[in-house]
Coordinates of C-alpha atoms in Angstrom, one line a residue:
S1352 CA 0.0 0.0 0.0
Y1353 CA 1.0 3.6 -0.6
P1354 CA 1.6 5.9 2.4
I1355 CA -1.2 8.2 3.5
T1356 CA -0.2 11.5 5.1
V1357 CA -2.8 13.5 7.0
C1358 CA -1.8 17.2 7.5
T1359 CA -2.9 20.8 7.6
V1360 CA -2.6 23.0 4.6
D1361 CA 0.2 25.2 6.2
Q1362 CA 2.4 22.1 6.4
L1363 CA 1.9 21.2 2.8
F1364 CA 1.2 24.3 0.7
K1365 CA 3.9 26.5 2.3
F1366 CA 6.0 25.5 -0.8
V1367 CA 4.2 28.2 -2.8
F1368 CA 6.5 30.8 -1.2
K1369 CA 9.4 29.2 -3.1
Y1370 CA 11.8 29.4 -0.2
L1371 CA 15.2 27.6 -0.5
G1372 CA 14.6 23.9 0.1
S1373 CA 10.9 24.0 -0.7
E1374 CA 11.4 22.0 -3.9
I1375 CA 11.2 18.7 -2.0
I1376 CA 7.4 19.2 -1.4
P1377 CA 6.3 19.6 -5.0
A1378 CA 8.8 17.0 -6.0
T1379 CA 6.9 14.5 -3.8
L1380 CA 3.5 15.9 -4.8
K1381 CA 4.2 15.4 -8.5
Y1382 CA 3.5 11.6 -8.1
S1383 CA 1.0 12.0 -5.3
K1384 CA -2.8 12.4 -5.0
V1385 CA -3.7 15.4 -2.9
I1386 CA -7.2 15.5 -1.2
I1387 CA -8.4 18.8 0.1
D1388 CA -11.3 18.7 2.5
E1389 CA -13.9 21.6 2.8
I1390 CA -11.9 24.1 0.8
Q1391 CA -14.5 26.8 1.2
M1392 CA -13.8 27.1 5.0
Y1393 CA -10.5 28.8 4.4
S1394 CA -9.8 32.6 4.4
P1395 CA -9.0 34.4 1.1
D1396 CA -5.2 34.3 1.6
I1397 CA -5.1 30.6 2.3
L1398 CA -7.5 29.9 -0.6
A1399 CA -5.1 31.8 -2.9
Y1400 CA -2.1 29.7 -1.7
I1401 CA -4.1 26.5 -2.1
L1402 CA -5.2 27.4 -5.6
Y1403 CA -1.7 28.3 -6.7
G1404 CA -0.4 25.2 -5.1
I1405 CA -2.9 23.1 -7.0
K1406 CA -1.7 24.7 -10.2
I1407 CA 1.9 23.8 -9.5
I1408 CA 0.9 20.2 -8.6
N1409 CA -1.1 19.8 -11.7
D1410 CA 1.6 21.3 -14.0
L1411 CA 4.0 18.8 -12.5
G1412 CA 1.7 15.9 -13.2
G1413 CA 0.2 15.4 -9.8
K1414 CA -3.5 14.7 -9.1
F1415 CA -5.9 16.5 -6.7
A1416 CA -9.4 16.2 -5.4
I1417 CA -11.5 18.8 -3.6
V1418 CA -14.1 17.2 -1.4
T1419 CA -17.0 19.4 -0.3
A1420 CA -20.8 19.5 -0.5
T1421 CA -20.7 23.3 -0.9
F1422 CA -18.2 24.2 -3.7
P1423 CA -18.3 28.0 -4.4
P1424 CA -18.7 28.7 -8.1
V1425 CA -16.2 31.6 -7.8
L1426 CA -13.4 29.1 -6.9
G1427 CA -14.2 27.2 -10.1
Y1428 CA -13.9 30.5 -12.0
L1429 CA -10.6 31.2 -10.5
M1430 CA -9.3 27.7 -11.3
D1431 CA -10.3 28.3 -14.9
K1432 CA -8.4 31.6 -14.9
L1433 CA -5.3 29.8 -13.6
K1434 CA -5.8 27.1 -16.3
I1435 CA -6.2 24.3 -13.8
P1436 CA -8.1 21.5 -15.5
Y1437 CA -10.6 19.7 -13.3
L1438 CA -13.7 17.5 -13.6
K1439 CA -16.7 18.9 -11.7
S1440 CA -18.8 16.2 -10.1
Q1441 CA -22.6 16.3 -10.2
P1442 CA -24.3 17.8 -7.1
Y1443 CA -25.2 15.2 -4.5
Y1444 CA -28.8 15.4 -3.2
S1445 CA -29.8 13.6 0.0
P1446 CA -32.6 11.1 -0.5
Y1447 CA -34.4 12.9 2.3
T1448 CA -35.9 15.9 0.4
R1449 CA -37.8 17.7 3.2
R1450 CA -35.5 17.8 6.1
H1451 CA -35.5 21.5 7.0
Y1452 CA -38.2 24.1 7.6
I1453 CA -36.4 27.4 8.2
K1454 CA -37.4 30.6 9.9
Y1455 CA -35.1 33.7 10.0
F1456 CA -35.1 36.4 12.7
N1457 CA -33.2 39.6 12.8
S1458 CA -32.6 39.4 16.6
D1459 CA -30.9 37.6 19.3
F1460 CA -31.9 34.1 20.4
S1461 CA -35.3 33.5 21.9
Y1462 CA -34.1 31.8 25.0
E1463 CA -37.5 31.2 26.4
Y1464 CA -38.6 29.4 23.3
I1465 CA -35.4 27.3 23.3
E1466 CA -36.2 26.2 26.8
E1467 CA -39.8 25.4 25.8
C1468 CA -38.7 23.3 22.8
S1469 CA -36.2 21.4 24.9
K1470 CA -38.8 19.8 27.1
N1471 CA -39.9 17.5 24.3
A1472 CA -37.0 17.5 21.8
K1473 CA -33.3 17.4 21.3
V1474 CA -32.2 21.0 20.8
L1475 CA -28.9 22.2 19.4
V1476 CA -27.8 25.8 19.7
L1477 CA -24.9 26.9 17.5
C1478 CA -23.0 30.1 18.1
N1479 CA -20.4 32.0 16.0
T1480 CA -18.0 32.5 18.9
V1481 CA -16.9 30.7 22.1
K1482 CA -17.9 33.8 24.1
K1483 CA -21.4 33.7 22.7
A1484 CA -21.7 30.0 23.4
Q1485 CA -20.6 30.5 27.0
H1486 CA -23.1 33.4 27.4
A1487 CA -26.0 31.2 25.9
Y1488 CA -25.0 28.4 28.3
I1489 CA -25.1 30.6 31.4
R1490 CA -28.5 32.1 30.2
L1491 CA -30.1 28.7 29.5
S1492 CA -28.7 27.1 32.7
L1493 CA -30.4 29.6 35.0
N1494 CA -33.7 27.7 35.2
G1495 CA -32.1 24.3 35.8
N1496 CA -32.5 23.0 32.2
N1497 CA -30.6 20.0 30.9
V1498 CA -27.9 22.0 29.1
R1499 CA -24.5 21.0 28.0
L1500 CA -21.7 23.0 26.3
L1501 CA -19.1 22.0 23.8
H1502 CA -16.4 24.3 22.2
S1503 CA -12.7 24.4 21.2
Y1504 CA -11.4 25.8 24.5
Y1505 CA -11.7 22.5 26.4
I1506 CA -8.5 20.3 26.9
K1507 CA -8.4 17.4 24.6
K1508 CA -9.4 14.8 27.2
D1509 CA -12.5 16.7 28.2
R1510 CA -13.4 17.6 24.6
S1511 CA -13.2 13.9 23.5
L1512 CA -15.5 13.0 26.4
L1513 CA -18.0 15.7 25.5
E1514 CA -17.9 14.7 21.8
K1515 CA -18.7 11.2 22.8
E1516 CA -21.5 12.4 25.1
I1517 CA -23.2 14.6 22.4
Q1518 CA -23.1 11.6 20.0
E1519 CA -24.7 9.3 22.6
F1520 CA -27.3 12.0 23.5
T1521 CA -28.5 12.2 19.9
E1522 CA -28.8 8.4 19.7
S1523 CA -30.8 8.3 22.9
K1524 CA -34.4 9.1 23.8
N1525 CA -33.4 11.9 26.1
T1526 CA -34.4 15.6 25.6
G1527 CA -32.4 18.7 26.4
I1528 CA -30.1 21.4 25.0
W1529 CA -26.5 21.2 23.7
I1530 CA -24.7 24.5 22.9
S1531 CA -21.7 24.5 20.6
T1532 CA -19.7 26.5 17.9
Q1533 CA -18.4 25.8 14.4
I1534 CA -16.5 22.8 15.6
V1535 CA -19.6 20.6 15.0
E1536 CA -20.2 21.8 11.5
A1537 CA -18.4 19.0 9.8
S1538 CA -16.6 17.0 12.4
L1539 CA -19.4 15.1 14.2
D1540 CA -22.2 12.8 12.9
I1541 CA -25.0 14.1 15.1
D1542 CA -28.7 14.5 14.5
F1543 CA -30.9 16.9 16.6
D1544 CA -34.6 17.6 16.4
I1545 CA -34.4 21.3 16.4
L1546 CA -31.6 23.8 15.5
F1547 CA -31.2 27.3 16.8
T1548 CA -28.3 28.9 15.1
E1549 CA -26.7 32.4 14.7
M1550 CA -26.6 33.5 11.0
C1551 CA -23.3 32.8 9.2
P1552 CA -22.1 32.6 5.6
A1553 CA -24.1 30.3 3.3
D1554 CA -21.5 27.4 3.3
S1555 CA -21.3 27.3 7.1
L1556 CA -25.1 27.6 7.4
L1557 CA -25.7 24.6 5.2
Q1558 CA -23.1 22.6 7.2
R1559 CA -25.0 23.6 10.4
L1560 CA -28.3 22.5 9.0
G1561 CA -26.8 19.1 8.5
R1562 CA -26.7 18.6 12.2
C1563 CA -30.5 18.6 12.4
Y1564 CA -32.7 15.9 10.8
R1565 CA -29.6 14.6 9.2
K1566 CA -30.9 11.3 7.8
R1567 CA -34.7 11.6 8.0
D1568 CA -37.5 13.6 6.5
Y1569 CA -39.4 16.3 8.5
S1570 CA -43.1 16.5 8.1
G1571 CA -43.9 19.2 10.7
S1572 CA -45.9 22.3 9.9
I1573 CA -43.7 24.6 12.0
P1574 CA -39.9 25.3 11.6
N1575 CA -37.3 23.0 13.0
I1576 CA -34.5 25.4 12.0
Y1577 CA -34.4 28.9 13.6
I1578 CA -31.8 31.3 12.3
F1579 CA -31.0 34.4 14.3
D1580 CA -29.1 37.3 12.7
T1581 CA -27.2 38.6 15.8
G1582 CA -24.2 40.1 13.8
T1583 CA -21.7 38.2 16.0
G1584 CA -18.4 37.7 14.2
V1585 CA -19.3 39.7 11.1
G1586 CA -16.1 41.4 9.8
R1587 CA -13.9 39.6 12.3
I1588 CA -14.6 35.9 11.7
Y1589 CA -16.8 36.1 8.6
D1590 CA -16.4 38.3 5.5
K1591 CA -19.0 41.1 5.7
D1592 CA -19.9 41.0 2.0
I1593 CA -20.4 37.2 1.9
Y1594 CA -22.4 37.4 5.1
N1595 CA -24.7 40.1 3.9
S1596 CA -25.2 38.2 0.6
S1597 CA -26.0 35.1 2.5
V1598 CA -28.7 37.0 4.4
K1599 CA -30.1 38.5 1.2
Y1600 CA -30.5 35.3 -0.7
L1601 CA -31.8 33.4 2.4
A1602 CA -35.0 35.6 2.3
E1603 CA -36.2 33.6 -0.8
Y1604 CA -36.5 30.5 1.3
D1605 CA -37.6 31.9 4.6
D1606 CA -40.6 30.5 6.5
N1607 CA -40.8 27.4 4.3
Y1608 CA -39.2 24.1 3.6
F1609 CA -35.6 24.5 2.4
K1610 CA -35.2 21.6 -0.1
E1611 CA -32.0 20.0 -1.2
E1612 CA -32.0 21.5 -4.7
Q1613 CA -32.7 24.9 -3.2
K1614 CA -29.7 24.6 -0.9
Q1615 CA -27.4 24.1 -4.0
E1616 CA -29.1 27.1 -5.7
Y1617 CA -28.5 29.1 -2.6
I1618 CA -24.8 28.4 -2.4
N1619 CA -24.5 29.1 -6.1
N1620 CA -26.2 32.5 -5.8
V1621 CA -24.2 33.6 -2.8
Y1622 CA -20.8 32.6 -4.3
S1623 CA -21.6 33.3 -8.0
V1624 CA -18.9 35.1 -10.0
E1625 CA -21.2 38.0 -10.6
N1626 CA -22.1 38.3 -7.0
T1627 CA -18.6 38.1 -5.6
K1628 CA -16.5 39.9 -8.1
E1629 CA -16.9 43.3 -6.4
T1630 CA -16.5 41.9 -2.9
E1631 CA -13.4 42.2 -0.6
Y1632 CA -13.4 38.4 -0.4
Y1633 CA -12.8 38.0 -4.2
N1634 CA -10.4 41.0 -4.4
Q1635 CA -8.3 39.6 -1.6
I1636 CA -8.0 36.2 -3.3
R1637 CA -6.9 37.9 -6.5
E1638 CA -4.4 40.1 -4.7
Y1639 CA -2.8 37.2 -2.8
L1640 CA -2.7 35.2 -6.1
R1641 CA -0.9 38.1 -7.8
K1642 CA 1.6 38.4 -4.9
I1643 CA 2.4 34.7 -4.8
E1644 CA 2.7 34.4 -8.6
S1645 CA 5.2 37.2 -8.7
T1646 CA 7.3 35.9 -5.7
V1647 CA 11.0 35.5 -6.6
P1648 CA 12.4 32.1 -5.7
A1649 CA 14.4 32.0 -2.5
Y1650 CA 13.2 35.5 -1.5
F1651 CA 11.5 34.1 1.6
T1652 CA 13.0 31.9 4.2
Q1653 CA 11.2 28.8 5.5
D1654 CA 10.4 30.5 8.8
Q1655 CA 8.8 33.4 6.9
A1656 CA 6.8 31.1 4.8
E1657 CA 5.5 29.3 7.8
K1658 CA 4.5 32.7 9.4
M1659 CA 2.4 33.4 6.2
F1660 CA 0.0 30.8 7.4
R1661 CA 0.0 32.0 11.0
N1662 CA -3.6 33.0 11.0
I1663 CA -4.6 29.3 10.8
K1664 CA -1.9 28.1 13.0
S1665 CA -2.3 27.6 16.8
V1666 CA -0.2 27.2 19.9
T1667 CA -0.6 24.2 22.2
V1668 CA -1.0 25.1 25.9
I1669 CA -1.8 23.6 29.2
P1670 CA -4.2 25.8 31.3
D1671 CA -2.7 26.8 34.6
N1672 CA -5.2 25.0 36.8
I1673 CA -4.7 21.7 34.8
Y1674 CA -0.9 22.1 35.0
N1675 CA -1.0 22.5 38.7
E1676 CA -3.2 19.5 39.0
I1677 CA -1.0 17.1 37.1
N1678 CA 2.1 18.6 38.7
N1679 CA 0.8 18.1 42.2
N1680 CA -0.5 14.5 41.7
G1681 CA 2.9 13.4 40.2
L1682 CA 1.7 12.7 36.7
L1683 CA 3.8 15.4 35.2
D1684 CA 7.0 13.9 36.8
E1685 CA 6.0 10.4 35.4
I1686 CA 5.7 11.9 31.9
K1687 CA 9.0 13.8 32.2
E1688 CA 10.7 10.6 33.3
V1689 CA 9.6 8.6 30.2
L1690 CA 10.1 11.4 27.7
G1691 CA 13.5 12.2 29.1
N1692 CA 14.7 8.6 29.1
D1693 CA 16.4 7.6 25.9
K1694 CA 16.2 3.9 26.9
C1695 CA 12.4 3.9 26.8
S1696 CA 10.9 2.3 23.7
F1697 CA 9.5 4.4 20.9
K1698 CA 6.0 2.9 21.7
D1699 CA 6.2 4.0 25.3
R1700 CA 7.3 7.5 24.4
I1701 CA 4.4 7.9 21.9
I1702 CA 1.8 6.6 24.5
T1703 CA 3.3 9.0 27.1
Q1704 CA 3.3 11.9 24.7
N1705 CA -0.3 11.3 23.9
K1706 CA -1.1 11.2 27.6
L1707 CA 0.5 14.6 28.0
L1708 CA -1.4 16.0 25.0
A1709 CA -4.7 14.9 26.5
Y1710 CA -4.3 17.8 29.0
T1711 CA -3.6 20.4 26.3
M1712 CA -5.8 22.7 24.2
Q1713 CA -5.2 24.7 21.1
L1714 CA -5.4 28.5 20.9
N1715 CA -5.3 30.5 17.7
Y1716 CA -2.5 33.0 17.3
G1717 CA -5.1 35.8 16.8
D1718 CA -6.8 35.1 20.0
A1719 CA -6.3 37.6 22.8
R1720 CA -5.7 34.8 25.3
T1721 CA -2.8 33.5 23.1
Q1722 CA -1.2 36.9 23.2
N1723 CA -1.2 36.7 27.0
V1724 CA 0.4 33.2 26.8
L1725 CA 3.0 34.3 24.4

């Protein structure tokens, strides 16, 4: 069998900066098959680097596949402009054609209604930021509801436990509320009865809808999807133009069933070439493409190239209270003893390293908390 390497785009596509020694990456990719998952989730700069990297891979004879249910038409247009040949697959439509009845509100969550729904159903509340999710958790916990919280600021050990619990919850007959963030958009196979979500760009919104009535039809006469335009994260997490366009085109389907064919139509409208050409999103992709195409070989060092991807890179930390706990109970000394002993087997070292990583969490470089850490 051929080797399979799973990595992040910053590990692979940094070669586009043509730093000295970067040649080894495309030299390997020329006889490889590169699979890129959920390409639409990346920021304009990273999208530009990926597209240019795909062009180089293709020119060298390598193969690539882009795997996503929401491929933005504007990216296909840019691939054509870069003369990257590709075969576009036919859209996949779920056999369950009436899964989502949507209702849009230009307001904050209706917490009282969320509580009422949770008495007889499994309710998922999705927020755009961890801070908003924490606020919703506090608000919904006041009346003693069955409320759980899941986001990216848990240590790995606890997050794994919570991911298992949310999976088991959706497979049980229990009712209650789970609150989370974007981390459940594509990573978990969960199925709730009712979804309350903050508004977000079209591609993310469709991913969120997939966490409710995932593999079944909905026959109710009232919405099972409630979308609240709170404005959280607009301009900071989400591109303002794409966000506003997502709101505009969603109005065509509001207060009705949102069928599978309509979802594809929706994503095509929001990310159409005509609709995005004047946006900052499109202009940024074009500008980053121009810069990377004109980059002189060996102008950047490897360190500089890695920093170009800094906005998607993160730092691994152990929270103070967790560190003090494992330090006081002797676990940290045990870990140090194994990792610092050259005589320990490779297997034991890997097991011990994973034991240490279970107490860590990831913080993005752009996060204010990370700046305090660094």
